Short mmCIF file of C-alpha atoms in Angstrom, two decimals:
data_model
loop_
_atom_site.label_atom_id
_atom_site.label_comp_id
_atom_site.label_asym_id
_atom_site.label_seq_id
_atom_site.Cartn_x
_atom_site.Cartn_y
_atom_site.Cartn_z
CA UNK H 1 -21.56 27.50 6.07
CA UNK H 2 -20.90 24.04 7.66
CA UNK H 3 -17.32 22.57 8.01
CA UNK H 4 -18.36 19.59 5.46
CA UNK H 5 -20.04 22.14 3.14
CA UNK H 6 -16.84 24.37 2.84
CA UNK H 7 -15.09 21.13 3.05
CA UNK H 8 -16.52 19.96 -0.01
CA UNK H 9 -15.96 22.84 -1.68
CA UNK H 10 -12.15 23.02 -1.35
CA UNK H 11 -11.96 19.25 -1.67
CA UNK H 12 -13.79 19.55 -5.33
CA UNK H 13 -11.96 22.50 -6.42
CA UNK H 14 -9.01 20.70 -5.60
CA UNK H 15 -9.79 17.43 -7.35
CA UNK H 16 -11.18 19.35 -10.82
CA UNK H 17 -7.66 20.68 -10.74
CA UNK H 18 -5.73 17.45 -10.49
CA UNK H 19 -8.35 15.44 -12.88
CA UNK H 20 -7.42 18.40 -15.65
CA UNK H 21 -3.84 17.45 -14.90
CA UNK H 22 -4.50 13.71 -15.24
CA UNK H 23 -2.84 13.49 -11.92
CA UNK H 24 -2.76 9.81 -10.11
CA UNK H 25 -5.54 8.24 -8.01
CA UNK H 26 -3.28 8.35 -5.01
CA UNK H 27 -2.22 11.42 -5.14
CA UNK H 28 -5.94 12.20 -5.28
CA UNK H 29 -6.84 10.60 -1.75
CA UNK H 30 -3.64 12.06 0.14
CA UNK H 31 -4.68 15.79 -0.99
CA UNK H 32 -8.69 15.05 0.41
CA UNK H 33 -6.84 13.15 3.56
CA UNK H 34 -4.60 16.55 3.87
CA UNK H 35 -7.97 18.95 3.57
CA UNK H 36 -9.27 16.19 5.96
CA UNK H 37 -6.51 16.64 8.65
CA UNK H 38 -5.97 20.26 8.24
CA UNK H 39 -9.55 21.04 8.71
CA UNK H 40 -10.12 18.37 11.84
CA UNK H 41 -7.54 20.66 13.30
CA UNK H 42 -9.21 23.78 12.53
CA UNK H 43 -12.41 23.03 14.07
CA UNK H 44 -11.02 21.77 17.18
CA UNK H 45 -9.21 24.80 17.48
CA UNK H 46 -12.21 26.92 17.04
CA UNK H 47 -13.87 24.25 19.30
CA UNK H 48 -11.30 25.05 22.25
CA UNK H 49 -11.83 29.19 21.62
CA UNK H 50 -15.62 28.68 22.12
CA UNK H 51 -14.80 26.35 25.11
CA UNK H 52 -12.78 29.44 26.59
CA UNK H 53 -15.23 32.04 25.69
CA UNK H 54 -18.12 29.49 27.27
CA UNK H 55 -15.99 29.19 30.54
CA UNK H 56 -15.73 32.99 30.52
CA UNK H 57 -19.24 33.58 29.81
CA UNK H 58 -20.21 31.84 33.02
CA UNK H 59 -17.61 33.79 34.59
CA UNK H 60 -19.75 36.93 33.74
CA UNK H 61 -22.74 35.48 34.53
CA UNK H 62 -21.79 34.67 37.97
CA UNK H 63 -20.55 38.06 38.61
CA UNK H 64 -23.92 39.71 37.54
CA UNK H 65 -26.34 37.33 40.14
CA UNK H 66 -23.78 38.41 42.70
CA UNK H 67 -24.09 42.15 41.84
CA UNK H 68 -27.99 41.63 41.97
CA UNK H 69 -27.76 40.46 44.77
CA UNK H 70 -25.59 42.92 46.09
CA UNK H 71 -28.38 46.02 44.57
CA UNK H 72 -31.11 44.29 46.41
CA UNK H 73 -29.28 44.24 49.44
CA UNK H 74 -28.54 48.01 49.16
CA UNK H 75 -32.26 48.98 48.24
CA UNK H 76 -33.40 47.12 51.42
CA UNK H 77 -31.09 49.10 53.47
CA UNK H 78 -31.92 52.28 52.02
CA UNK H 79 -35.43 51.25 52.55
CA UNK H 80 -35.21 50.66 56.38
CA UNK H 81 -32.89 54.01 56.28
CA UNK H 82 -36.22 55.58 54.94
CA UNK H 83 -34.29 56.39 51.53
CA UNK H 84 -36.78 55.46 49.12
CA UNK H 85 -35.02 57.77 46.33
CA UNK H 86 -31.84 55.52 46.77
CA UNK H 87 -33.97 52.15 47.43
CA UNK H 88 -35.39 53.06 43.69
CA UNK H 89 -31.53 53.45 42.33
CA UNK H 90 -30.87 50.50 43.66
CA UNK H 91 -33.54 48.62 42.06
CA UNK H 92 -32.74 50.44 38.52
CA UNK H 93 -29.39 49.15 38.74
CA UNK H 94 -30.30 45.49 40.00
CA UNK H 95 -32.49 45.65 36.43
CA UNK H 96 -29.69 46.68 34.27
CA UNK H 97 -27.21 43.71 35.76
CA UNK H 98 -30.35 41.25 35.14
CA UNK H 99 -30.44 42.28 31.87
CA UNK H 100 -27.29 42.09 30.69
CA UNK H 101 -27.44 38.62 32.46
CA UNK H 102 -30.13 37.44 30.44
CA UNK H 103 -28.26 38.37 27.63
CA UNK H 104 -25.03 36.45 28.76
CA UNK H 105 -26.92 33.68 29.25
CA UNK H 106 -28.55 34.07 25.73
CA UNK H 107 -25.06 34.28 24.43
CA UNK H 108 -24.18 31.15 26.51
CA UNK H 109 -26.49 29.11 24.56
CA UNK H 110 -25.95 29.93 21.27
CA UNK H 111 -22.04 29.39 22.00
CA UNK H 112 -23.21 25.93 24.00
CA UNK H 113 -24.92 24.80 20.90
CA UNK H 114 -22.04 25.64 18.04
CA UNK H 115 -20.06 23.69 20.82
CA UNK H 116 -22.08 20.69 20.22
CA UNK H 117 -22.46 21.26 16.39
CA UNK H 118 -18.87 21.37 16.23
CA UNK H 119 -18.21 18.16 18.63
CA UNK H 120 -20.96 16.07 16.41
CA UNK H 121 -18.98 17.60 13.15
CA UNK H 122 -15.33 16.34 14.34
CA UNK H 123 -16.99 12.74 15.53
CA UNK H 124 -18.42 12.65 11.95
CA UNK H 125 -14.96 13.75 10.26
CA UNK H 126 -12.83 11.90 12.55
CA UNK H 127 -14.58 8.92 11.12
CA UNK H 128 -14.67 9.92 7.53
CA UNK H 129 -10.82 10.37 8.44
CA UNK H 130 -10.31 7.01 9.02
CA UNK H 131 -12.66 5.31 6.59
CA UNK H 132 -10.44 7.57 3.79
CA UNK H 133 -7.16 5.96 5.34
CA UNK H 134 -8.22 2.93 4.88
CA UNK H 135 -9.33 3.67 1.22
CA UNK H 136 -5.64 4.80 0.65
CA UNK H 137 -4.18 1.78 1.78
CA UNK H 138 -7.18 0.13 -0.49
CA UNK H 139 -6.49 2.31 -3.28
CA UNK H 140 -2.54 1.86 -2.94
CA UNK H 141 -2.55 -1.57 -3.15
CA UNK H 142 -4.65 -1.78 -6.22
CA UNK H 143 -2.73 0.79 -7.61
CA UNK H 144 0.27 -1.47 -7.27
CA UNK H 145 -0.93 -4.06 -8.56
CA UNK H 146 -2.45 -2.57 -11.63
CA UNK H 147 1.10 -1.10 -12.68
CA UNK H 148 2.64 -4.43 -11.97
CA UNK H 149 0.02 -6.12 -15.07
CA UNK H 150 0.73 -3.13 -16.91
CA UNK H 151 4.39 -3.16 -16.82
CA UNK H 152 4.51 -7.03 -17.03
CA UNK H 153 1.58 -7.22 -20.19
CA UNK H 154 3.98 -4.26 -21.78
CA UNK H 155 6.84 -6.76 -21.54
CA UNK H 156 4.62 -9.84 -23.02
CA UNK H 157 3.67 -7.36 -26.22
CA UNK H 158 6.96 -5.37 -26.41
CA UNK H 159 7.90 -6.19 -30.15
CA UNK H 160 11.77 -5.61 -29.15
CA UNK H 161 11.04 -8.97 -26.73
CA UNK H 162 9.56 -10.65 -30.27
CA UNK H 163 12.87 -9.72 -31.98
CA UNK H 164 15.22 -11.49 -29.72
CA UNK H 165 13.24 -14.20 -29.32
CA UNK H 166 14.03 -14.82 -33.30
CA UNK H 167 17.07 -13.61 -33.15
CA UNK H 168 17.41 -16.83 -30.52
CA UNK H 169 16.11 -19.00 -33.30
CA UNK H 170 18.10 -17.47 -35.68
CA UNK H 171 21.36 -18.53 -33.52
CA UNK H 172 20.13 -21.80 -33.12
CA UNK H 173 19.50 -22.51 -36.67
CA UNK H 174 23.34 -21.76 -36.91
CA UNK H 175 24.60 -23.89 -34.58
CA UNK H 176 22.55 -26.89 -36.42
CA UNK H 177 24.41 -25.87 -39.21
CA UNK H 178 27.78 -25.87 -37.54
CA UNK H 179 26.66 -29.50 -35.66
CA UNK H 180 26.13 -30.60 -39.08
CA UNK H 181 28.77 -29.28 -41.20
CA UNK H 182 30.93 -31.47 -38.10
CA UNK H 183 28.85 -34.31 -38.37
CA UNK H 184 29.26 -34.62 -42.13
CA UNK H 185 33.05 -34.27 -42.44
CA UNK H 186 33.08 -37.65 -40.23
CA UNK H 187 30.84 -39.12 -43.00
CA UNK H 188 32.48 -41.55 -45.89
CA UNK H 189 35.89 -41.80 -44.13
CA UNK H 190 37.16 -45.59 -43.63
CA UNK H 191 38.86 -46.95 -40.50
CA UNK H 192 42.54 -46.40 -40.76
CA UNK H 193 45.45 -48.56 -40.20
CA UNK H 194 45.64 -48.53 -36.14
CA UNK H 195 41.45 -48.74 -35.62
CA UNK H 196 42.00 -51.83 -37.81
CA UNK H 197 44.57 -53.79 -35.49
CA UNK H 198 42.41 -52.50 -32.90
CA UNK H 199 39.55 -54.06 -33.83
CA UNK H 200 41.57 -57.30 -34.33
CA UNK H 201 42.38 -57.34 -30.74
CA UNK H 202 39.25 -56.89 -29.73
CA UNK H 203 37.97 -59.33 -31.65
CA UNK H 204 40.33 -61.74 -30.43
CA UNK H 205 39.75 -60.78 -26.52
CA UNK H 206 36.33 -61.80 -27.44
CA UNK H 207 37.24 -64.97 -28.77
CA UNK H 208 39.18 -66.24 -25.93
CA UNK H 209 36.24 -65.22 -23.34
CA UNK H 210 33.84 -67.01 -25.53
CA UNK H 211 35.82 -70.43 -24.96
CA UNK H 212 35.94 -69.61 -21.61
CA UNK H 213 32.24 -69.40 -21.64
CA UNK H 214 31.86 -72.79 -23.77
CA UNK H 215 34.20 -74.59 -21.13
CA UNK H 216 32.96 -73.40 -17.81
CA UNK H 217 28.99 -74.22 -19.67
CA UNK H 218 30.56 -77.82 -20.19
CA UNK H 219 32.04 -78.18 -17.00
CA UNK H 220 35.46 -77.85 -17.41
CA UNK H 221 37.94 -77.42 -20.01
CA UNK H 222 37.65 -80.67 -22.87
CA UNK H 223 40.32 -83.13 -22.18
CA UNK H 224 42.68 -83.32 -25.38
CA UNK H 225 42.43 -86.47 -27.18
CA UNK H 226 44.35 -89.72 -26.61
CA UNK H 227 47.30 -89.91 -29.27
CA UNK H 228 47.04 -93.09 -31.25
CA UNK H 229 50.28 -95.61 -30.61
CA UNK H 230 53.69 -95.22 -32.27
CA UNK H 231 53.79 -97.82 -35.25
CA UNK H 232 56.89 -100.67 -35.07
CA UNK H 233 59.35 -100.46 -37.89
CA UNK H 234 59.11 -103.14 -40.49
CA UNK H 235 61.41 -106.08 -40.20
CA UNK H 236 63.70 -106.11 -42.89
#
């Protein structure tokens, strides 16, 4: 099974489980981005293992062509010694080391190709990685803002709100009462004896400005009039 099939498999189990609890979005996409990061580390792990076991492989390998090298040598010896029986022993062994280098080197390649499955699988989910980040910042966000209209629309329709909004008209239906009730004890009550002199005095003040006004408009004050001549006594 591939990394993104078992992947998938913990990543729906996982989500089933937090759907049936009515869980949040976001707590949704940081579980997947956990399974995400915990298996990215997984498979490089197993990628650095099959690194070593590659590296050690061609260890192996590099010991058996020496060693077949090494048989030949001795079956040519015991060839010019005239040792045919040990020339042929030689040769037996030379096959066995060839074989079990052909079978290092099969090994090799089937670890060199999970290597490569496994690079081209964390490229892919190093991406996906990223590209769910972002969808968490995304799906934050929108989150956010969706609990903000909530909570603020909850607050428009919250009947309590309603209520003291009329128990605000309610108070200021009182106080026009009270502003009236004040208004109308003022009502039907005359002037009394000091607003009366009061108004006298003012009334005089603008009297004497008036004449002031009448003389400046006539330019100057009138000149009083000439007094008619004292009449003589009779003569007795």
């Amino acid at each position: 099974m591939g990394i993104f099939s078992r992947l998938t498999d913990i990543i729906n189990s996982n989500i089933n489980a937090i759907l049936d609890k009515a869980e949040d979005p976001e707590k949704i996409i940081r579980m997947v981005i956990q399974e995400m990061e915990d298996t990215l580390v997984e498979v490089r792990s197993s990628a650095a293992k099959t690194i070593a076991d590659q590296k050690d492989l061609e260890r192996r390998i590099k010991k058996t062509s020496s060693a077949q090298a090494e048989w030949e040598k001795k079956a040519e010896l015991a060839i010019s010694k005239g040792r045919d029986d040990l020339a042929k022993g030689a040769l037996i062994e030379k096959a066995k080391v060839a074989d079990m280098e052909a079978h290092l080197k099969e090994e090799l390649k089937h670890l060199s190709e999970a290597l490569t499955r496994n690079e081209e699988d964390v490229i892919k989910l190093d991406a996906k990685l990223r590209e769910a980040r972002a969808k968490k910042a995304s799906m934050q966000a929108r989150h956010k803002s969706a609990t903000n209209q909530v909570r603020v629309r909850k607050n428009l329709y919250d009947n309590r709100i309603q209520d003291a909004f009329d128990r605000f008209d309610k108070v200021d239906a009182r106080l026009d009462r009270l502003e009236g009730e004040a208004e109308a004890m003022t009502i039907g009550r005359g002037e009394n004896l000091e607003d009366q002199f009061r108004a006298l005095e003012a009334d005089d003040d603008i009297e004497k400005e008036l004449a002031a006004l009448k003389a400046k408009s006539s330019g100057g004050a009138a000149k009083p009039a000439a007094k008619a001549p004292a009449k003589k006594p009779a003569s007795k």
